[in-house]
mmCIF file of C-alpha atoms in Angstrom:
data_model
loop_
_atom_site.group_PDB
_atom_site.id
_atom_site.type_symbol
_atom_site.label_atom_id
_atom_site.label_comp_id
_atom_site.label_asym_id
_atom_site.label_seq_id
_atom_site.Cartn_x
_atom_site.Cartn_y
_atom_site.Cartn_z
ATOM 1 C CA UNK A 6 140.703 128.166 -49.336
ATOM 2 C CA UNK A 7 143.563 129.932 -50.506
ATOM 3 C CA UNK A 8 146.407 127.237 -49.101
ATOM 4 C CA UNK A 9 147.037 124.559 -46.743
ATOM 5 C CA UNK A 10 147.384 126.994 -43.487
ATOM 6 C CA UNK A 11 144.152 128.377 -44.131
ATOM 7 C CA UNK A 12 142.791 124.453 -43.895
ATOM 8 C CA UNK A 13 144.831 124.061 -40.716
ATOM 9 C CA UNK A 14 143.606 127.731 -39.327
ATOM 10 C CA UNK A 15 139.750 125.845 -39.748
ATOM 11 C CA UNK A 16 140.682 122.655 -38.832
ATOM 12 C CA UNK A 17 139.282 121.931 -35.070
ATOM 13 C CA UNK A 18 138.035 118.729 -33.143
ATOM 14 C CA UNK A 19 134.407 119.133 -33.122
ATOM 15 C CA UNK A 20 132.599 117.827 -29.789
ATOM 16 C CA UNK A 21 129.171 117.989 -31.205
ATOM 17 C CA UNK A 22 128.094 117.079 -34.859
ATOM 18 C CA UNK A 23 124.314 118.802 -36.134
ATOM 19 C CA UNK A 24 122.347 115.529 -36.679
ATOM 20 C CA UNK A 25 121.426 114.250 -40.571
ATOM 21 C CA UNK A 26 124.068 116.274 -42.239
ATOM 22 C CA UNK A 27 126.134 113.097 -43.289
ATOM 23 C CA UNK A 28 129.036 114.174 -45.791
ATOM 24 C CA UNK A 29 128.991 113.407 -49.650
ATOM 25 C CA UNK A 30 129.431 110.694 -51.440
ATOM 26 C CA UNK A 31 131.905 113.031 -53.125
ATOM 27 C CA UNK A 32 133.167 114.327 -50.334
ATOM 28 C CA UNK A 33 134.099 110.851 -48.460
ATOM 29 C CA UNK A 34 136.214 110.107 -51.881
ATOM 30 C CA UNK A 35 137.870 113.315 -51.537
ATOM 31 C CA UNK A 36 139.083 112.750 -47.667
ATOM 32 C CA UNK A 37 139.789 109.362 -48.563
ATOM 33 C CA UNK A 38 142.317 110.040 -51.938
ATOM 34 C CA UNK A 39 143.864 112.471 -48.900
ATOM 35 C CA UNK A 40 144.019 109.443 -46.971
ATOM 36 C CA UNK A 41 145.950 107.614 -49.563
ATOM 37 C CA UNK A 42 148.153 110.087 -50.783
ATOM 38 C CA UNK A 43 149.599 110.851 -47.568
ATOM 39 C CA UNK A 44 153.676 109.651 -46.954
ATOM 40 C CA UNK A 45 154.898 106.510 -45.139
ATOM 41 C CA UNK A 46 157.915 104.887 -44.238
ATOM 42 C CA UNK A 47 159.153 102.698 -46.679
ATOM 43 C CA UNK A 48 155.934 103.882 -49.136
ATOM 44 C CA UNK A 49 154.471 100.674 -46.784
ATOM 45 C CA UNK A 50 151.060 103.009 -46.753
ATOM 46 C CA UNK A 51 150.204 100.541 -43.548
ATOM 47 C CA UNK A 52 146.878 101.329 -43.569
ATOM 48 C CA UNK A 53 142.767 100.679 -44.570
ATOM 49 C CA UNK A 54 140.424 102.825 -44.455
ATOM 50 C CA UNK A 55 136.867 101.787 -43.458
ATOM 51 C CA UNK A 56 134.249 104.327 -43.991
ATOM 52 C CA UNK A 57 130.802 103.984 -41.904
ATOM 53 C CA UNK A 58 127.054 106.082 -42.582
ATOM 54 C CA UNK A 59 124.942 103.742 -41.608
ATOM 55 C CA UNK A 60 122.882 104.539 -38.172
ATOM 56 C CA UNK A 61 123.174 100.705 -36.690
ATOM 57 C CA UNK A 62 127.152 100.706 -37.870
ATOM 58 C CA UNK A 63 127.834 104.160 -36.266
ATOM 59 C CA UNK A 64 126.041 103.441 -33.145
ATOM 60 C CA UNK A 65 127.963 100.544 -32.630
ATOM 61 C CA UNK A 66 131.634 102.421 -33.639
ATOM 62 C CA UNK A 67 130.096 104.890 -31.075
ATOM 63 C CA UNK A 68 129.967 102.552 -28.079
ATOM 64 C CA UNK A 69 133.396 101.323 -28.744
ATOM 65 C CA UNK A 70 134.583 104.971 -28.700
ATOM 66 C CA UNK A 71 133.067 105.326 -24.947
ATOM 67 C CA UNK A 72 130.141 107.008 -26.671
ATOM 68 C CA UNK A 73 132.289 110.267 -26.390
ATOM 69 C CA UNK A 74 129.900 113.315 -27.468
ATOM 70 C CA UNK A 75 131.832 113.553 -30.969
ATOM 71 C CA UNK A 76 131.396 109.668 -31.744
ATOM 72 C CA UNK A 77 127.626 109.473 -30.220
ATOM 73 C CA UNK A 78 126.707 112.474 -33.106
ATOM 74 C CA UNK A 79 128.953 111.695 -36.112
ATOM 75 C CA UNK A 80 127.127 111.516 -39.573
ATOM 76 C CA UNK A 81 129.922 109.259 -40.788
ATOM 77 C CA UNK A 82 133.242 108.348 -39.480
ATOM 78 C CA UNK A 83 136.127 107.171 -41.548
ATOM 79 C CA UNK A 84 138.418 104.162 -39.408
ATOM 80 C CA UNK A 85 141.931 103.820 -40.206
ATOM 81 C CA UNK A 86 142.939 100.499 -39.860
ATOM 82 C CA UNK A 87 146.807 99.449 -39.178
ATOM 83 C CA UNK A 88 147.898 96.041 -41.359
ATOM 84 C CA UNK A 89 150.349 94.774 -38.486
ATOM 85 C CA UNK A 90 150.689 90.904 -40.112
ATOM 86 C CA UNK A 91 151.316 92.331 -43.723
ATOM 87 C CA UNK A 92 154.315 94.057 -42.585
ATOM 88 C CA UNK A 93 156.263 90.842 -42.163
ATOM 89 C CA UNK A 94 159.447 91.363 -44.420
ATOM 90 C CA UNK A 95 158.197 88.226 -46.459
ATOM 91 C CA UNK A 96 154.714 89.114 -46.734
ATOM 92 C CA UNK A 97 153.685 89.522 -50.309
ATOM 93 C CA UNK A 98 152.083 92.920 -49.760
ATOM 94 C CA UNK A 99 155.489 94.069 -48.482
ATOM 95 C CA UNK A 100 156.854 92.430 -51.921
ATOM 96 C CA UNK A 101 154.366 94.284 -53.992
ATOM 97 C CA UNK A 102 154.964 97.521 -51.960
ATOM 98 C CA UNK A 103 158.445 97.378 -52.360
ATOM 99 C CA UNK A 104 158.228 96.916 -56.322
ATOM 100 C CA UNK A 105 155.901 99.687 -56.378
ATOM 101 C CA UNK A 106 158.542 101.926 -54.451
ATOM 102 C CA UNK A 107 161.497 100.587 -56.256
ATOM 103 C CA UNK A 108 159.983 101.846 -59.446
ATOM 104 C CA UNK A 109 161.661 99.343 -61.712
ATOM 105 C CA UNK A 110 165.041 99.856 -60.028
ATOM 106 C CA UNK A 111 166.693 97.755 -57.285
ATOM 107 C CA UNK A 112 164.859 96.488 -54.729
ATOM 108 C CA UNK A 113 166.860 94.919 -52.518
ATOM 109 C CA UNK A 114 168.149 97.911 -50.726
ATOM 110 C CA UNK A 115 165.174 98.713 -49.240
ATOM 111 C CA UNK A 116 164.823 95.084 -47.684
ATOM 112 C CA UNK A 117 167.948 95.248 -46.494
ATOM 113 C CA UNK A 118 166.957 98.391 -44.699
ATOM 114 C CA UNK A 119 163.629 97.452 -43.450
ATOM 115 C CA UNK A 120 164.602 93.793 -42.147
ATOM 116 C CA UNK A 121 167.140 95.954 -39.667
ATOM 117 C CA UNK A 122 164.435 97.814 -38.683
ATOM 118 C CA UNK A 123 161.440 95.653 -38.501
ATOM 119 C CA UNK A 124 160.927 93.960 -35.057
ATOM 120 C CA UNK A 125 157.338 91.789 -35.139
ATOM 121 C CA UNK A 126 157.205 93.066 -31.163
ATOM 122 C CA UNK A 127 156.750 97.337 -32.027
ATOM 123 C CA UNK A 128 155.520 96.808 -35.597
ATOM 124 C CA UNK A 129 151.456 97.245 -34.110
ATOM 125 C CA UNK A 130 152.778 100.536 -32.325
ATOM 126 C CA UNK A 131 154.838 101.837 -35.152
ATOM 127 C CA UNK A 132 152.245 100.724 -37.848
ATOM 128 C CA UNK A 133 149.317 102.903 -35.956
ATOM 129 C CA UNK A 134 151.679 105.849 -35.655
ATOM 130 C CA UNK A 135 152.669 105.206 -39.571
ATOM 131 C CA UNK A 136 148.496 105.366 -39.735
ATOM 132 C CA UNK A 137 148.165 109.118 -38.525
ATOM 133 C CA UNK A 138 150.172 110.671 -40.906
ATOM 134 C CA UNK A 139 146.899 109.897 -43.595
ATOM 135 C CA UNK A 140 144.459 110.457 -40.690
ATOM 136 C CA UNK A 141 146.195 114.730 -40.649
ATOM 137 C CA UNK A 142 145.575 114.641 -44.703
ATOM 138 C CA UNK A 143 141.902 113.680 -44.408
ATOM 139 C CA UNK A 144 141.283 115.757 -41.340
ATOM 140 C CA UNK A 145 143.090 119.145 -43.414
ATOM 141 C CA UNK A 146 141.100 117.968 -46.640
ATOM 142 C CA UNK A 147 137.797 117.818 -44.322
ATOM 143 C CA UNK A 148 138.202 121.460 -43.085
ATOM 144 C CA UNK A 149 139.214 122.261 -46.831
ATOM 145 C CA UNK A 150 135.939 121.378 -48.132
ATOM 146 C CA UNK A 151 134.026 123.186 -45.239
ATOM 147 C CA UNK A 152 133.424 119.470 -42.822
ATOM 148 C CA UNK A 153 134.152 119.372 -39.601
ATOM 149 C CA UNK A 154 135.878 116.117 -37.725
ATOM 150 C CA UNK A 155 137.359 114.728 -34.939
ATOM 151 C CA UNK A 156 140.022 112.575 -34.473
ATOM 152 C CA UNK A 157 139.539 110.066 -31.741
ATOM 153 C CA UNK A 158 141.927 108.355 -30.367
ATOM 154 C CA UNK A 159 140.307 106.594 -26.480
ATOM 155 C CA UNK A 160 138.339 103.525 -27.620
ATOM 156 C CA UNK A 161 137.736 99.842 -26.892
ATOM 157 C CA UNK A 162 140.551 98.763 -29.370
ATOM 158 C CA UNK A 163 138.492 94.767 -29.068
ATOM 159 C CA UNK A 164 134.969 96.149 -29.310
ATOM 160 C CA UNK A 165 136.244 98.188 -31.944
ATOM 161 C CA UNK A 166 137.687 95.967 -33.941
ATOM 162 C CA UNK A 167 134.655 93.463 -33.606
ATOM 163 C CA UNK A 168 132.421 96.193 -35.052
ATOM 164 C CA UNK A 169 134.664 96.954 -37.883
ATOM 165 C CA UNK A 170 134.812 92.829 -38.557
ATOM 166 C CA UNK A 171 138.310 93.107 -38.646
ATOM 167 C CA UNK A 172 140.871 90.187 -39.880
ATOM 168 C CA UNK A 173 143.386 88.982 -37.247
ATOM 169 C CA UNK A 174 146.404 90.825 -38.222
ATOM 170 C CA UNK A 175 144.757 94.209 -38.335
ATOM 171 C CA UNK A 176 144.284 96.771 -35.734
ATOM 172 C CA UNK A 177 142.514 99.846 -35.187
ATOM 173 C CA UNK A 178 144.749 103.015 -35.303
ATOM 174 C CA UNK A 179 142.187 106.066 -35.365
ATOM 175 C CA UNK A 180 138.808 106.872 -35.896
ATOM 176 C CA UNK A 181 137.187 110.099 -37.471
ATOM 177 C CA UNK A 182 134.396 111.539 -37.096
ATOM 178 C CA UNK A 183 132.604 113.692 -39.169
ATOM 179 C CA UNK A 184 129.930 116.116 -40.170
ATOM 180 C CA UNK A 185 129.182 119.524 -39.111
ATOM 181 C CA UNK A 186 129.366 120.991 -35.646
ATOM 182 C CA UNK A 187 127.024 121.941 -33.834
ATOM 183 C CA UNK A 188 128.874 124.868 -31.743
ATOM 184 C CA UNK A 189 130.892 127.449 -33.294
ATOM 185 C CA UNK A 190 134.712 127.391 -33.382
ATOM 186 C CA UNK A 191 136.476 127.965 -30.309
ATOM 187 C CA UNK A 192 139.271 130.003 -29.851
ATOM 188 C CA UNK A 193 142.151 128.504 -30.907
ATOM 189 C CA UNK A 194 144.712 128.186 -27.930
ATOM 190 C CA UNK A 195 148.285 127.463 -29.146
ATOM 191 C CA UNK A 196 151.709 128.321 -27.110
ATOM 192 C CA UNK A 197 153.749 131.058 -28.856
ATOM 193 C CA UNK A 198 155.650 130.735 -31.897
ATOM 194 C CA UNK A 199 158.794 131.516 -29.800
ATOM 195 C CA UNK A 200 157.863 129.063 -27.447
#
């Protein structure tokens, strides 16, 4: 593809993946270096990302997504995880985050700014929104290498994060499935530019 609005011109939620045609081993590494290039504030990069191809690990990611149509056919899904507890100001992974950001200069200005921000009551909330921002990189890099996805948001946030064996202190943000579709494109349906 010639540039990024030709990626978001493909780009589509898929409601139906064709069975057995899993992505790549190269492929997965390409949406997930998407995944971790994408922005966040305070370079936190609040996220994990949990791929699954397995048949008993996606039927189980499945059920805790309702079994919706695009989760009961993915070939593979990608989870993005949100690291609420390692966002406490004193956490070490903020510390090593913070260094990394600083980039040998001063660090302390960017505590001072995220202590008056963070509040331990929002941080899940505002660490899953933080968590979309890579999920929109991996679903453009998807359509860029000709996979189709869908991001999906309704699931059983506890039955999901039992099947992902997640840590306390992490919760799930967004799920992805992926493959290829098994209907054509729709029509795209967008309000006006002037609108």
């Amino acid at each position: 593809m010639a540039n990024v609005l030709d990626a978001i011109q493909q780009r589509y939620a898929c409601r139906r993946f064709v069975a057995g045609r899993a992505p790549s081993a190269d492929e997965l590494a390409a949406l997930l270096e998407a995944g971790r290039l994408a922005p966040s504030a305070f370079g936190l990069e609040p996220w994990r990302f949990i791929t699954v191809i397995d048949t008993a690990h996606r039927t189980e990611l499945a059920r805790a997504c309702f079994d919706q149509p695009a989760a009961a056919t993915a070939a593979a899904f990608i989870a993005i995880v949100a690291l609420v507890d390692a966002l406490d100001p004193e956490s070490d992974y903020v510390r090593a985050r913070f260094e990394a950001e600083a980039r040998g200069g001063a660090v302390a200005p960017l505590y001072e700014m995220y202590r008056a921000f963070y509040r331990a009551e929002v941080t899940a909330a505002w660490a899953q929104g933080q968590c979309h921002f890579a999920a929109a990189y991996m679903l453009l890099q998807a359509a860029h290498l000709g996979l189709d996805s869908c991001p999906i948001g309704g699931f059983d946030a506890a039955a999901l994060g039992r099947a992902l064996h997640l840590p306390p202190g992490e919760t799930p943000a967004l799920v992805i499935a992926l493959g290829h579709c098994a209907d054509p494109m729709p029509k795209r349906v967008r309000k006006p530019r002037a609108d």
